[in-house]
PDB file of C-alpha atoms in Angstrom:
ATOM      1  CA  UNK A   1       0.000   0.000   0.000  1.00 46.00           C
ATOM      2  CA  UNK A   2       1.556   3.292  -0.815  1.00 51.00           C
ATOM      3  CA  UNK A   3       2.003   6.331   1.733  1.00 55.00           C
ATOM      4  CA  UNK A   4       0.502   9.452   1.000  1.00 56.00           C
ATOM      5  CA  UNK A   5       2.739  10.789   3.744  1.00 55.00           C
ATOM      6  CA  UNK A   6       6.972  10.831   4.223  1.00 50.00           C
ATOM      7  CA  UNK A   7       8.177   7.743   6.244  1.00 46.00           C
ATOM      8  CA  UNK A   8       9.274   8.867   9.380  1.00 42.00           C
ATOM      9  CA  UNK A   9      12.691   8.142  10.306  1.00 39.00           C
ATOM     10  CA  UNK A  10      14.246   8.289  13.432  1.00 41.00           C
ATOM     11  CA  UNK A  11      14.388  12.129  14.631  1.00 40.00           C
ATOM     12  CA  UNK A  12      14.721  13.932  17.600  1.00 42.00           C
ATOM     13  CA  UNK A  13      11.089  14.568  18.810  1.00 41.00           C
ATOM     14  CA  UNK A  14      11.903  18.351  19.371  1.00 42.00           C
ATOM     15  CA  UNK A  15      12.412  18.846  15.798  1.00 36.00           C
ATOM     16  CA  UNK A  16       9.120  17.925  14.364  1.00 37.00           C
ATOM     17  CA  UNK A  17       7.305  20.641  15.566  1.00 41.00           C
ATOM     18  CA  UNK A  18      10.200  22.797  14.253  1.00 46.00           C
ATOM     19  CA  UNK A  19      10.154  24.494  10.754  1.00 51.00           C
ATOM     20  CA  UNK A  20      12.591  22.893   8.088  1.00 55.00           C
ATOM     21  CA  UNK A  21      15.405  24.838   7.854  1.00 49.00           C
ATOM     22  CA  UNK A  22      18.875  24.592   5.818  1.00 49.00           C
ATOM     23  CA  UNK A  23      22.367  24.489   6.729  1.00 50.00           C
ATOM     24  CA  UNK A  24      23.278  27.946   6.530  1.00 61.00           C
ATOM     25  CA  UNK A  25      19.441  28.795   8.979  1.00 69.00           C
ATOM     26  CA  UNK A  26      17.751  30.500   6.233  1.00 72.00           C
ATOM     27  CA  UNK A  27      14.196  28.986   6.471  1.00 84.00           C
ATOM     28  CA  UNK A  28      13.113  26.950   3.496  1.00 91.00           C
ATOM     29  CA  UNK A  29       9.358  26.594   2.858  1.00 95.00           C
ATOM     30  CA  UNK A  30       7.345  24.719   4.836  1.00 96.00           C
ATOM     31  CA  UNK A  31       5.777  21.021   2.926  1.00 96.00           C
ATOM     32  CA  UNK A  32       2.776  19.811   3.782  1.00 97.00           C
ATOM     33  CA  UNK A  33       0.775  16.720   1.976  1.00 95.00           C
ATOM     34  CA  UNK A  34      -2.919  17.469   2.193  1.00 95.00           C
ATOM     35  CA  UNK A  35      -5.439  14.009   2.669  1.00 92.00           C
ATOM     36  CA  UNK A  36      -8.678  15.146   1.537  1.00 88.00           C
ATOM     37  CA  UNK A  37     -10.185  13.016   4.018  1.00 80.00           C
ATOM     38  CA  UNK A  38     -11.165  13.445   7.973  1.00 72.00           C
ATOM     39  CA  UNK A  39      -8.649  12.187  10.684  1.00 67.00           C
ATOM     40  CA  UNK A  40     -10.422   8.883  11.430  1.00 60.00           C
ATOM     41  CA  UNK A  41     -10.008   7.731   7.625  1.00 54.00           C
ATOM     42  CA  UNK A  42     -13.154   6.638   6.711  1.00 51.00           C
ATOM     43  CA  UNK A  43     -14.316   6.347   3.278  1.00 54.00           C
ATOM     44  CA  UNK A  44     -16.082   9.223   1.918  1.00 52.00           C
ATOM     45  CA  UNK A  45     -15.260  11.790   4.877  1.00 61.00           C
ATOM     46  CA  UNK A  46     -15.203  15.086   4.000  1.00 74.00           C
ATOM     47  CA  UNK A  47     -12.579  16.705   6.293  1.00 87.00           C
ATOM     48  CA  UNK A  48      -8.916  17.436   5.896  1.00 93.00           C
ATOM     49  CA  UNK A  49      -6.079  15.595   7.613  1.00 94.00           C
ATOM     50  CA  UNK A  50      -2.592  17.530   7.010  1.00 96.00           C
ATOM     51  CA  UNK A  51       0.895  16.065   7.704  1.00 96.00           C
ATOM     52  CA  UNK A  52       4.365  18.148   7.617  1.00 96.00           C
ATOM     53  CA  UNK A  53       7.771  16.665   6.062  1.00 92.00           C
ATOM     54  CA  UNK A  54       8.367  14.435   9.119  1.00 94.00           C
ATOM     55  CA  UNK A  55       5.074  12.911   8.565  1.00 94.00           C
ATOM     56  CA  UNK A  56       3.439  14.378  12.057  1.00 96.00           C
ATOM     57  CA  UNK A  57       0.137  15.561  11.868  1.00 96.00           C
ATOM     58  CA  UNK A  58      -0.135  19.330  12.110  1.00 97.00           C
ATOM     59  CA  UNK A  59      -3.679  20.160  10.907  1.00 97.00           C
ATOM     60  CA  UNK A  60      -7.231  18.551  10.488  1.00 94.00           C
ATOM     61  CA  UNK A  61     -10.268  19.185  10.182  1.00 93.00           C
ATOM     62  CA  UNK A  62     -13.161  16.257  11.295  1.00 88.00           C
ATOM     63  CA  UNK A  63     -16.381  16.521   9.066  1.00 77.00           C
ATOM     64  CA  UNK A  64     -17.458  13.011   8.421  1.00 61.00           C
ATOM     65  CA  UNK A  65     -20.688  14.259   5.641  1.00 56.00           C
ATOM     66  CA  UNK A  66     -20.581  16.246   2.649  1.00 54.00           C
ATOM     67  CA  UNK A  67     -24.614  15.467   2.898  1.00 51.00           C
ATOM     68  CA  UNK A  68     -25.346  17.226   6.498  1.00 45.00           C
ATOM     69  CA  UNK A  69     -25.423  20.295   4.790  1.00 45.00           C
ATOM     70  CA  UNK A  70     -26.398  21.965   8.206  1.00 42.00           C
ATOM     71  CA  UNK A  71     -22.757  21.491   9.720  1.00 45.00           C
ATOM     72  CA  UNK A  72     -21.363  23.381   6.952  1.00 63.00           C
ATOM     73  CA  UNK A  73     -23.608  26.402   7.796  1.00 64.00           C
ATOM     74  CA  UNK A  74     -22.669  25.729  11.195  1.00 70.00           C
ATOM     75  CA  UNK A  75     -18.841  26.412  10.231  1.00 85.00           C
ATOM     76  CA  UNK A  76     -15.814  24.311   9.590  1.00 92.00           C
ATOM     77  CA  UNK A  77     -12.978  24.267  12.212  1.00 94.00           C
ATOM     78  CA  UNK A  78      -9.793  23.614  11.443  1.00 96.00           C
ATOM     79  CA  UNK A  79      -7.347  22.270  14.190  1.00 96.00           C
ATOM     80  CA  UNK A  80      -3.870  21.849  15.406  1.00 96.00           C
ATOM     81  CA  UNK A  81      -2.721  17.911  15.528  1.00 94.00           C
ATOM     82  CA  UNK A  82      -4.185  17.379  18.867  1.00 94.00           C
ATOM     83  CA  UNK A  83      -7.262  18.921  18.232  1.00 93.00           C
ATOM     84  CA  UNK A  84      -7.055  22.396  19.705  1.00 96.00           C
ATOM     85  CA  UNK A  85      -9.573  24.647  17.352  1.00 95.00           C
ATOM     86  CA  UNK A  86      -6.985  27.496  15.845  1.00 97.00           C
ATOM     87  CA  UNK A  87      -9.956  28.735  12.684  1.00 96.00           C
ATOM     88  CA  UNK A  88     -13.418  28.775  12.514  1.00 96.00           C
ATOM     89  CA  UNK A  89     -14.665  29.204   8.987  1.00 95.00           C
ATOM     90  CA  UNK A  90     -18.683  30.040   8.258  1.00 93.00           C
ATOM     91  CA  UNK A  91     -19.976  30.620   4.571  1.00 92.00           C
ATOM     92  CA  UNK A  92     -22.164  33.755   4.617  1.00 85.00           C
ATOM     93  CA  UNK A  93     -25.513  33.255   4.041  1.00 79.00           C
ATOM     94  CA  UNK A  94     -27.000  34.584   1.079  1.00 71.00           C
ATOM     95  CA  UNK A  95     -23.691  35.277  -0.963  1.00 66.00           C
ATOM     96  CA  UNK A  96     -24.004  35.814  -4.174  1.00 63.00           C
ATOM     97  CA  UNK A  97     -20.202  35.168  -4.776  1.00 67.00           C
ATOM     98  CA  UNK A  98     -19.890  31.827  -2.231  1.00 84.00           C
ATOM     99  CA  UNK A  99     -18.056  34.123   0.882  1.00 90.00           C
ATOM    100  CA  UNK A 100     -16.812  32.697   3.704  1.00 94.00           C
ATOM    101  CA  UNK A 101     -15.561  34.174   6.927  1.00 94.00           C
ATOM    102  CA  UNK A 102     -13.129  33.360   9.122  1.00 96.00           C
ATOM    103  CA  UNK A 103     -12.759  33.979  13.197  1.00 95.00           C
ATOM    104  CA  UNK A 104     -10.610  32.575  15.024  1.00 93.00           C
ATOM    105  CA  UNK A 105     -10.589  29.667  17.814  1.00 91.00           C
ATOM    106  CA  UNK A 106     -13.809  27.597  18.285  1.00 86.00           C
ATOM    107  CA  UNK A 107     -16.343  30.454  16.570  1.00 68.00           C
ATOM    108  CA  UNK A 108     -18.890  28.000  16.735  1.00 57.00           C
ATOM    109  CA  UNK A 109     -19.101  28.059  20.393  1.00 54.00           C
ATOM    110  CA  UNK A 110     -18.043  31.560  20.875  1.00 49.00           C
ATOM    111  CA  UNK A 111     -21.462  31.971  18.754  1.00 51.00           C
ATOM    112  CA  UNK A 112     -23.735  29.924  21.127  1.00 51.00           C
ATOM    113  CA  UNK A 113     -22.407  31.726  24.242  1.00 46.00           C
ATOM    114  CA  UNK A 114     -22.644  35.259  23.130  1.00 47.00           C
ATOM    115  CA  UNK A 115     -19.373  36.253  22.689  1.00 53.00           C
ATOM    116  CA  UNK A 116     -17.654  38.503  20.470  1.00 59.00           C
ATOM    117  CA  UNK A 117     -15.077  37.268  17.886  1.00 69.00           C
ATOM    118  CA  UNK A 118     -12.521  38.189  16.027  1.00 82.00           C
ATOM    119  CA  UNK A 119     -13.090  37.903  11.933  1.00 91.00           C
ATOM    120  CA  UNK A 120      -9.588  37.045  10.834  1.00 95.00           C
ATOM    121  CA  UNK A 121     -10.599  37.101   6.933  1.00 95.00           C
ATOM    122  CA  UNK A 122     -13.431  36.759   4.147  1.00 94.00           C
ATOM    123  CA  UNK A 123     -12.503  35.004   1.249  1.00 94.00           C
ATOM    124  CA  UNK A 124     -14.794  34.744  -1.871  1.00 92.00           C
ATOM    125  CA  UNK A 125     -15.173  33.854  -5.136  1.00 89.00           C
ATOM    126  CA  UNK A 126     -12.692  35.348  -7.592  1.00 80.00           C
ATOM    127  CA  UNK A 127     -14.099  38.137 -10.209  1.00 69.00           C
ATOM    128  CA  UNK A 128     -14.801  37.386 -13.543  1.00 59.00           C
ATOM    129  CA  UNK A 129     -13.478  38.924 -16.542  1.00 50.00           C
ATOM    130  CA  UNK A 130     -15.022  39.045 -19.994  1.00 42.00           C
ATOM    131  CA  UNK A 131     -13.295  36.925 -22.346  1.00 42.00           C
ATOM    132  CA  UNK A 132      -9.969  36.753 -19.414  1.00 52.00           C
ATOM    133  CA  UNK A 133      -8.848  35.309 -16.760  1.00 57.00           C
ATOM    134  CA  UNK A 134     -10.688  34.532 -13.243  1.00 65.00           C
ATOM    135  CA  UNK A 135      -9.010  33.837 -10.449  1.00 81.00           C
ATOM    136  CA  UNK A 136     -10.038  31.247  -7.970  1.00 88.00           C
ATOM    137  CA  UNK A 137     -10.395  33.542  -5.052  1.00 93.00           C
ATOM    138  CA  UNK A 138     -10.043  36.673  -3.651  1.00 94.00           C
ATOM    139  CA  UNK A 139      -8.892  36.684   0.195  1.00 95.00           C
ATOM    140  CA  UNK A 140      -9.278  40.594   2.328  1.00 95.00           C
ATOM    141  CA  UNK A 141      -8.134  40.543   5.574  1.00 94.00           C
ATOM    142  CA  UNK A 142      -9.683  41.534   9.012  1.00 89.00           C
ATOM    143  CA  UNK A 143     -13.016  43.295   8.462  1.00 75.00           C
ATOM    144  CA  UNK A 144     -12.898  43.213   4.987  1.00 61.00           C
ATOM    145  CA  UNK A 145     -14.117  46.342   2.349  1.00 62.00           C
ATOM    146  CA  UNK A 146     -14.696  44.759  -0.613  1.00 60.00           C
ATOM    147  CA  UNK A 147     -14.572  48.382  -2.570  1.00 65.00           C
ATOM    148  CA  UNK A 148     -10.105  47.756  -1.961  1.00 81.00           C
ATOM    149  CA  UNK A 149      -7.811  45.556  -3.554  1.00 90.00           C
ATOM    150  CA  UNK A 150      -7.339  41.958  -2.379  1.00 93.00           C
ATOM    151  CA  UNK A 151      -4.957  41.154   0.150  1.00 95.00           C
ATOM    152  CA  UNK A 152      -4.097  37.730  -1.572  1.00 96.00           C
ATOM    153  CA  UNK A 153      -5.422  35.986  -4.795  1.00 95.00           C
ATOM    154  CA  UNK A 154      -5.931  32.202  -5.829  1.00 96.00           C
ATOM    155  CA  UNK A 155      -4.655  31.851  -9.521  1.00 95.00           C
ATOM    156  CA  UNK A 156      -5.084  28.567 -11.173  1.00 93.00           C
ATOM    157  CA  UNK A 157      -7.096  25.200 -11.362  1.00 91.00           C
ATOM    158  CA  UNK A 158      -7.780  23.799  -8.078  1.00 92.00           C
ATOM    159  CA  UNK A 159     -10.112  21.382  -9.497  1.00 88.00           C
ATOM    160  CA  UNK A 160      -6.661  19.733 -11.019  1.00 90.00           C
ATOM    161  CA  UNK A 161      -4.671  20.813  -7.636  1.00 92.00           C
ATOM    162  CA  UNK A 162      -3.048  23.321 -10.055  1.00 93.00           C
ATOM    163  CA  UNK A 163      -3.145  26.807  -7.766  1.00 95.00           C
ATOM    164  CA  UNK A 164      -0.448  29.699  -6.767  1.00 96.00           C
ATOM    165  CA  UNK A 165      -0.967  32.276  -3.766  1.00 97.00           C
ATOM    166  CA  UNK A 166      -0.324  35.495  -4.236  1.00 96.00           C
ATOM    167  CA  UNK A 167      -0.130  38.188  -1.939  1.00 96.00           C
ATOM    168  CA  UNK A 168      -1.113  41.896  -2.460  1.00 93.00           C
ATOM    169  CA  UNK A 169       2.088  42.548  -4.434  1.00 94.00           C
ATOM    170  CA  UNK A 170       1.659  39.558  -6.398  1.00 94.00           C
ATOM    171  CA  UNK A 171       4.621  37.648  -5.073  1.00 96.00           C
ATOM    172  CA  UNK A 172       3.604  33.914  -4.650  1.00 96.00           C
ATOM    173  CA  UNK A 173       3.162  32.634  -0.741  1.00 97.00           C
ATOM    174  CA  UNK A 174       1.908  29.002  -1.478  1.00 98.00           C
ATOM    175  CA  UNK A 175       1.948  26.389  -4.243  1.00 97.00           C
ATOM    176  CA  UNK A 176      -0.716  23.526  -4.516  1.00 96.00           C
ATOM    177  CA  UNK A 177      -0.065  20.770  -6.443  1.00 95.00           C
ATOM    178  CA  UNK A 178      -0.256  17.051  -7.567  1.00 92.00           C
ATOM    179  CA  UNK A 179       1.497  14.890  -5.128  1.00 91.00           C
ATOM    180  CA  UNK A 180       3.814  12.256  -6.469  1.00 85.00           C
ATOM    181  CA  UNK A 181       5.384   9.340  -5.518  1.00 83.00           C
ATOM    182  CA  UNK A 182       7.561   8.537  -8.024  1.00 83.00           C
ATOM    183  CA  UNK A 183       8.121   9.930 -11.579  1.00 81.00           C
ATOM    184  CA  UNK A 184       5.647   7.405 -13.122  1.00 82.00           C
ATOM    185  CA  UNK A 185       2.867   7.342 -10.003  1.00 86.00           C
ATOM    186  CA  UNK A 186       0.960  10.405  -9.150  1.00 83.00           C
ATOM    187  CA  UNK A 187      -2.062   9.887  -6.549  1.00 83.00           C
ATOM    188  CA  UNK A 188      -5.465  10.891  -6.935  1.00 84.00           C
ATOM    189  CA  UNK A 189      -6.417  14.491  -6.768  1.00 81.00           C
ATOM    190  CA  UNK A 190      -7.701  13.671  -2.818  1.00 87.00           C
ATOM    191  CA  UNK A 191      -4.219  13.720  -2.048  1.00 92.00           C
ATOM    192  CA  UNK A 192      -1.846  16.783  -3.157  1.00 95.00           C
ATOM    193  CA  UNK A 193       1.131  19.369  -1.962  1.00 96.00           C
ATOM    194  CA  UNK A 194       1.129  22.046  -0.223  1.00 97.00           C
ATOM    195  CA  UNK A 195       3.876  24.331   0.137  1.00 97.00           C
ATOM    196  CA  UNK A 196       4.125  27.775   2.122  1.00 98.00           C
ATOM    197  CA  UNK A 197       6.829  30.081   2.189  1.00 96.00           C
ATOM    198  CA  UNK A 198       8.248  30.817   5.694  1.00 93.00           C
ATOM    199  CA  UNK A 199       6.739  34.309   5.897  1.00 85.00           C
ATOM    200  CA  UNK A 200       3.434  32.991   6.246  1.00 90.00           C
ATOM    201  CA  UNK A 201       1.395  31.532   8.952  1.00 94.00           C
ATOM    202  CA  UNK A 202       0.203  28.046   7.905  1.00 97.00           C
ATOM    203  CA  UNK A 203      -2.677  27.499   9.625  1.00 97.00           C
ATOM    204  CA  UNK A 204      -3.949  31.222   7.391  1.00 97.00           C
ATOM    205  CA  UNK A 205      -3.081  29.265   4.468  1.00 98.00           C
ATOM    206  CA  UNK A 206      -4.671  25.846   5.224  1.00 98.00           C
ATOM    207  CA  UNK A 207      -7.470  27.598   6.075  1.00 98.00           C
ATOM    208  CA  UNK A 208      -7.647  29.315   2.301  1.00 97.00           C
ATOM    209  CA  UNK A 209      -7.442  25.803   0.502  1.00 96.00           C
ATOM    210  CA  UNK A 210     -10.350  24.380   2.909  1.00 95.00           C
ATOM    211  CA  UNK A 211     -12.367  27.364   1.567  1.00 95.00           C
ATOM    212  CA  UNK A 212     -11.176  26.783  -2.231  1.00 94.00           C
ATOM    213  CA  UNK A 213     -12.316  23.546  -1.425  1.00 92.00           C
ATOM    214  CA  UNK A 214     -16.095  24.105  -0.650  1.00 90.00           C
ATOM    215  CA  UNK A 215     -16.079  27.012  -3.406  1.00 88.00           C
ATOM    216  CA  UNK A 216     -14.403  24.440  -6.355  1.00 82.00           C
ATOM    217  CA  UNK A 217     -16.980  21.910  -5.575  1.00 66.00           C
ATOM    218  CA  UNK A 218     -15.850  18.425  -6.742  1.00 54.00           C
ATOM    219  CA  UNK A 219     -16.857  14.931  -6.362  1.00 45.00           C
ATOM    220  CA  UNK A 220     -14.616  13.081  -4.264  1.00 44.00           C
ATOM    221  CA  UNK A 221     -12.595  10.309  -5.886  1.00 44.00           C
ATOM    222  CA  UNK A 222     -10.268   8.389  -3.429  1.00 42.00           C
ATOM    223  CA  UNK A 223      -8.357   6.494  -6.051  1.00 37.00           C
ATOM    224  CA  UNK A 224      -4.988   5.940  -7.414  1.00 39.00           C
ATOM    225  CA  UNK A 225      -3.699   6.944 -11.073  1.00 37.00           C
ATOM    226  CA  UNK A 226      -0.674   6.968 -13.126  1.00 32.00           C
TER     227      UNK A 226
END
């Protein structure tokens, strides 16, 4: 049976939950290989599990229906390894461009008890342009005013796990991608790359692919080409 994460070797336990970094300490991007499935691993989940280079689990997200449609409206969380809640993410109702927000922690529960919370971003829909290009998404962050520029953009296909993130200045943050395991086996498309440069926070940028996920709607497919 193949891995759809690195074999871990023997390390020292401290340095998995450190960032990869090169001989001469100049931070290299961080790789992460996305599972398009929830943490338990049952067939036809709908959640995220996320590993690092080391093969550790660093992020997941545990939604075990794409048919409980009421769960989505209820918000996504995505968590750290153990399960601490780090992002809440809630589509807006009545979008006409598919938005979601984002708050973070547990903004479920926050929700249920009253309190305030913090909207981290909204991410949408990219624009259209007649007869040009469209962009998967548009991401503005904090308490967004849709009337500015985009703090990052989605370019690409991530229907074929074919994206770039770029930030405001159009410099690209993160790469998705078609994972690999050797040069003439490439998994399924419930199983790709993800790779953030080290001036970004992760969990931000996990975050924006479970979004692009809901917004690229696709039938899940948990096989194995070539």
């Amino acid at each position: 049976m193949l891995r759809i994460h690195p074999v871990v070797t023997k390390h020292n336990p401290d340095m998995l939950s450190k960032p990869n970094i090169e001989v001469n300490d100049v931070p290299s991007p961080y790789v992460f290989t996305v599972w398009k499935r929830s943490s338990m691993s049952f067939q036809g989940t709908d959640g995220f599990t996320v590993f690092d280079h080391h093969g550790k689990l660093v992020f997941r997200v545990d939604n075990y229906s794409r048919k409980n449609s009421s769960s989505t409206r209820e918000g996504l969380i995505l968590m750290d390894g153990p399960g601490n809640a780090l992002l809440t993410l809630k589509p807006q109702v009545l979008s006409m461009k598919c938005q979601w927000n984002a708050y973070r922690g547990d903004g479920c529960r926050c929700s249920e008890s009253g309190t305030k919370f913090d909207q981290v971003f909204t991410m949408r829909s990219g624009s259209t342009l007649f007869h040009g290009r469209k962009d998967e998404a548009e991401i503005f962050m904090g308490d967004h005013n849709v009337n500015k520029s985009p703090d990052f953009r989605i370019e690409g296909w991530f229907r074929r796990r074919n994206c770039k993130i770029r930030d405001g200045n159009g410099e690209v943050v993160a790469d998705i991608s078609r994972k690999r395991v050797n040069k003439k086996v490439m998994l399924a498309d419930d199983v790709f790359n993800l790779v953030v440069q080290p001036c970004l926070e992760t969990d931000l940028i996990m975050a924006f692919v479970i979004i692009l996920d809901r917004i690229c709607v696709k039938s899940f497919t948990p096989i194995l080409c070539s």
